[in-house]
CSV table of C-alpha atoms and ligand atoms in Angstrom, one decimal:
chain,number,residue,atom,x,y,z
X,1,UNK,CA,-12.7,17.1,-6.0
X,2,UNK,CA,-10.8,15.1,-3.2
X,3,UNK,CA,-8.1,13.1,-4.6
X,4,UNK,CA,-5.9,10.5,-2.0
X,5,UNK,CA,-2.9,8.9,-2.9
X,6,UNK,CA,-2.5,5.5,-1.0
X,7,UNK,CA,1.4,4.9,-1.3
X,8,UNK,CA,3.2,2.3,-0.1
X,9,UNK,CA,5.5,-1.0,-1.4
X,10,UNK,CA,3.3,-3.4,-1.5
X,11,UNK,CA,5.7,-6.5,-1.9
X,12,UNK,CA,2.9,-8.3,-2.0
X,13,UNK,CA,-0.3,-6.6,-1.8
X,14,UNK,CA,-2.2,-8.0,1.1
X,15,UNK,CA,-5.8,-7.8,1.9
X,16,UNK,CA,-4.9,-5.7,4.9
X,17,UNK,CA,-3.9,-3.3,1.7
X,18,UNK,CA,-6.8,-4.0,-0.2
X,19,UNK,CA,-9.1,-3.3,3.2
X,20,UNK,CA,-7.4,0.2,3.6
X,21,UNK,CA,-8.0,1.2,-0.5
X,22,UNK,CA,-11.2,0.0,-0.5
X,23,UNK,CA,-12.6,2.0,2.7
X,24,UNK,CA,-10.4,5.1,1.0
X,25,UNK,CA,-12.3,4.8,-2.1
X,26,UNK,CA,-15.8,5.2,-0.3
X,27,UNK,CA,-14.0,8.4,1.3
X,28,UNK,CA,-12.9,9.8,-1.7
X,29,UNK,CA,-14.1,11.0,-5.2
X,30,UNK,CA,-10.8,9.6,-6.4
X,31,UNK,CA,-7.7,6.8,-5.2
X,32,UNK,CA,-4.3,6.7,-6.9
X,33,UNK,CA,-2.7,3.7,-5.4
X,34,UNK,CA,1.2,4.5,-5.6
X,35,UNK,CA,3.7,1.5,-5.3
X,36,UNK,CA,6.9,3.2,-4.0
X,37,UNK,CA,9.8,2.2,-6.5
X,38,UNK,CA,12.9,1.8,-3.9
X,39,UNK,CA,16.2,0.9,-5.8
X,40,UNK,CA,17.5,0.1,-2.7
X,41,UNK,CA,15.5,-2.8,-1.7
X,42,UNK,CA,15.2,-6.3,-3.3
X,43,UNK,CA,11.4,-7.0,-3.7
X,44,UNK,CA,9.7,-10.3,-3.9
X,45,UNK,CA,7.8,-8.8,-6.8
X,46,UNK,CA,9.1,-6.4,-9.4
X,47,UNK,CA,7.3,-2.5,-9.6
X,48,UNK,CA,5.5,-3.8,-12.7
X,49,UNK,CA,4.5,-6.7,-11.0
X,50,UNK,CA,3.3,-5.0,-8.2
X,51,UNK,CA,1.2,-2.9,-10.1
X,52,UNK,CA,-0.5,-5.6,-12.2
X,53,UNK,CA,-1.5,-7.3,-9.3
X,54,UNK,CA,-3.2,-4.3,-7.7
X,55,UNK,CA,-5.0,-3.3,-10.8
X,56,UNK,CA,-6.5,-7.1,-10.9
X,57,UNK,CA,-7.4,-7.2,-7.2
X,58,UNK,CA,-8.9,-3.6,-6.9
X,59,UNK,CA,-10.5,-4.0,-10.7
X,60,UNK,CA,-14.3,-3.6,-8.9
X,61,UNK,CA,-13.3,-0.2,-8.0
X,62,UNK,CA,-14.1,2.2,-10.6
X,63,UNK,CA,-12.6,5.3,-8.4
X,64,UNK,CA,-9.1,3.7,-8.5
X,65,UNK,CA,-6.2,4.1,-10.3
X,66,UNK,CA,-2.9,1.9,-9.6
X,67,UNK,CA,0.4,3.9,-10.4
X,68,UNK,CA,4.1,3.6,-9.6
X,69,UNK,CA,6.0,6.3,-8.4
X,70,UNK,CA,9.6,7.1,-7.1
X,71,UNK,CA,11.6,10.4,-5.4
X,72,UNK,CA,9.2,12.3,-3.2
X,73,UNK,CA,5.7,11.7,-2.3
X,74,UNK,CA,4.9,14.8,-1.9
X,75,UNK,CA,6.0,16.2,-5.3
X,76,UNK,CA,4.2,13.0,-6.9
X,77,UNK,CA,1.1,14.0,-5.0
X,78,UNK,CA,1.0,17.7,-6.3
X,79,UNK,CA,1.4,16.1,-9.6
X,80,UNK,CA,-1.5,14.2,-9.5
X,81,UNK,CA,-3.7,17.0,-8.0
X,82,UNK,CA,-3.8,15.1,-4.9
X,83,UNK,CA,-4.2,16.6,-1.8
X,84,UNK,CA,-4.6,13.8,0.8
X,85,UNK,CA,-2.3,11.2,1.6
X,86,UNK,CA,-4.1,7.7,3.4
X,87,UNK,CA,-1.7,5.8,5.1
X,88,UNK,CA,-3.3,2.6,7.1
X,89,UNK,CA,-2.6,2.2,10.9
X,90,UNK,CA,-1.9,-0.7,12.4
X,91,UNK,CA,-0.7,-0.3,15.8
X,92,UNK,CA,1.6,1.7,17.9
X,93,UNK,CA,4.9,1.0,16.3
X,94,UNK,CA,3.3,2.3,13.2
X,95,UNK,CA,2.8,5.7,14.7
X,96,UNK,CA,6.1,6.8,15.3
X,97,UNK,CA,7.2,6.7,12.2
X,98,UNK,CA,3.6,7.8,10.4
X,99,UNK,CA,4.0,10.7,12.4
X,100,UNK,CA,7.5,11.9,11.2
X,101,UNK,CA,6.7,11.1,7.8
X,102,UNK,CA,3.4,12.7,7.9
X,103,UNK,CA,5.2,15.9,9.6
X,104,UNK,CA,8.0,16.4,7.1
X,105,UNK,CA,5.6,15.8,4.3
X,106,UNK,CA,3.4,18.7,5.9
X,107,UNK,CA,6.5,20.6,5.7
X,108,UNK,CA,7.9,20.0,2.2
X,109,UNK,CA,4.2,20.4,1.1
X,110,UNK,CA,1.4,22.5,3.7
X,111,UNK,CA,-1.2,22.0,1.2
X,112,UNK,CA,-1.4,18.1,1.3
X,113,UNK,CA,-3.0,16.5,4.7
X,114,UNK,CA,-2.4,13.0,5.8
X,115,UNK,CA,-5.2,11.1,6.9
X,116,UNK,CA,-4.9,7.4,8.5
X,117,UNK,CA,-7.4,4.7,8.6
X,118,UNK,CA,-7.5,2.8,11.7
X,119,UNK,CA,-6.7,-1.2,10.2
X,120,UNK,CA,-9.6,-3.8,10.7
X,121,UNK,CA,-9.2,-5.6,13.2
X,122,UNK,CA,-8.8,-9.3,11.2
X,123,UNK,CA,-6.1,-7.7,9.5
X,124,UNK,CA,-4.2,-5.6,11.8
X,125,UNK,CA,-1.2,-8.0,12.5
X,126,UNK,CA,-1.0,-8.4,8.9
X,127,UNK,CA,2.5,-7.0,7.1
X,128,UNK,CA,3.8,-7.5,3.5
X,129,UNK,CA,6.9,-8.8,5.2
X,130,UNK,CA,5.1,-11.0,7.7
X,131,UNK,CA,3.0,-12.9,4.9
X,132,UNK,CA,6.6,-13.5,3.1
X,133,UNK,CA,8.4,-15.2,6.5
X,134,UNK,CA,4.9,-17.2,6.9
X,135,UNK,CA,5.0,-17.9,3.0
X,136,UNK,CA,8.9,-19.0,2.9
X,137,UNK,CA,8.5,-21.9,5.1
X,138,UNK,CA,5.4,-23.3,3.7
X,139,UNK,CA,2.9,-21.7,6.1
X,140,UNK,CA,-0.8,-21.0,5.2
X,141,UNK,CA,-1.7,-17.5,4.1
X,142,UNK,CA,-5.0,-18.5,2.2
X,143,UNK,CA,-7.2,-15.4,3.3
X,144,UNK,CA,-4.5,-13.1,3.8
X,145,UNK,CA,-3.5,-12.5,0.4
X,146,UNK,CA,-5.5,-11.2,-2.7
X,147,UNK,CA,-6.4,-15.6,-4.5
X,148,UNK,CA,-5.0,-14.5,-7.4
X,149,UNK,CA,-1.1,-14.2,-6.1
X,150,UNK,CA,-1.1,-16.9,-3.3
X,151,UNK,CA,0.1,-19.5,-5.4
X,152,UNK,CA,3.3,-17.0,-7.0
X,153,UNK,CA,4.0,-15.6,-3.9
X,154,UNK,CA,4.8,-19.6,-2.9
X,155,UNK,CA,6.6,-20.1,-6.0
X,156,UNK,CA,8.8,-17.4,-5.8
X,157,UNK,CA,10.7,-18.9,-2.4
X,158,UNK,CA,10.6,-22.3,-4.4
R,1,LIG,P1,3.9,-3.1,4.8
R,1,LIG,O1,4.1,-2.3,6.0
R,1,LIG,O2,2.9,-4.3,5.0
R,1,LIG,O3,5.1,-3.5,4.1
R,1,LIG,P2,3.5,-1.0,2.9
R,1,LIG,O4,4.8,-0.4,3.2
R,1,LIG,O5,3.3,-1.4,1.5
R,1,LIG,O6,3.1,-2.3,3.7
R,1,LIG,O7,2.3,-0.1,3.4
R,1,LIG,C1,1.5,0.8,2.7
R,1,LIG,C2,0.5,1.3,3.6
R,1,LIG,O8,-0.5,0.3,4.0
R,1,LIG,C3,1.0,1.9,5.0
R,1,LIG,O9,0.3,3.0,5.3
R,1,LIG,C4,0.8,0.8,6.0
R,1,LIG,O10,0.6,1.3,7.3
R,1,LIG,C5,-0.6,0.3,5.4
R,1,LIG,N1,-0.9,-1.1,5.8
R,1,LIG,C6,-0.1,-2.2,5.5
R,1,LIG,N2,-0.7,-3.3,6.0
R,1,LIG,C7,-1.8,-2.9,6.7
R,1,LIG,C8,-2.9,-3.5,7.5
R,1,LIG,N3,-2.8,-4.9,7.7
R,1,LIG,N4,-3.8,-2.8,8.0
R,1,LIG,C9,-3.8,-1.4,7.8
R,1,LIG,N5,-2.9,-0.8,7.1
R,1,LIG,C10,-1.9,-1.5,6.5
């Protein structure tokens, strides 16, 4: 049984996101979607949050699960049975840093590949953080964005 975990932050979920779990659920007999909870960061949307919305927006797929996690991925992984890790790539400044992560978490755990997904190409200049700076000053992200947070993600800068 080939089990991925799809980690990330997703502070908000976008459909760039929601692209990447989808195509790794028709790759996989099974998806855990882990949202990353980082102390150190202020997030638009709180873990629970985060978690609530992914489970709404990725509902239609019966092969995923949506889970929080914190401390190493690798060590979540290997409790989950998991052994891929999808990561989504979007262009060349991701690479760098894929690459180191996806080395040192060869390292701390041989047994658990990486795999990347290329990002479609409608959403590949598409970034949690991007959709917040657009959002902040009123811009339209009306396709960008699972429908059923666009109008909190607004509210939240109000
Ligand atoms: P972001 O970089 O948008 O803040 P995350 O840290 O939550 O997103 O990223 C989780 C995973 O999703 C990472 O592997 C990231 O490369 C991938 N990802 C995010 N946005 C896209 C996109 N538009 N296309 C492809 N992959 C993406």
């Amino acid at each position: 049984m080939k089990i991925a975990v799809c980690p990330g932050s997703f502070d908000p979920a976008t459909n760039g996101h929601i692209d990447i779990i989808e195509r790794s659920a028709k790759l996989f007999d099974e998806v855990i979607v882990a949202v990353l909870n980082n102390p150190q960061k202020q997030p638009l949307f709180s873990v629970e949050e985060r978690v609530e919305i992914l489970k709404k927006a990725c509902n239609s797929m019966k092969n995923v699960e949506i889970d929080s996690f914190s401390g190493l991925l690798t060590e979540y992984a290997k409790g989950k049975k998991a052994n891929v890790i999808v990561k989504g790539l979007r262009a060349v400044s991701d690479f760098e840093y894929e690459l180191q992560m996806a080395l040192m978490n060869k390292k701390l755990n041989p047994e658990i590949e990486t795999v990347f997904i290329m990002t479609s190409s409608k959403y590949s200049y598409l970034s949690s953080n991007i959709v917040k700076e657009v959002a902040k000053f009123g811009g339209c992200i009306r396709g960008l964005v699972p429908e059923i947070i666009e109008d909190e993600i607004y509210k939240r800068f109000r």
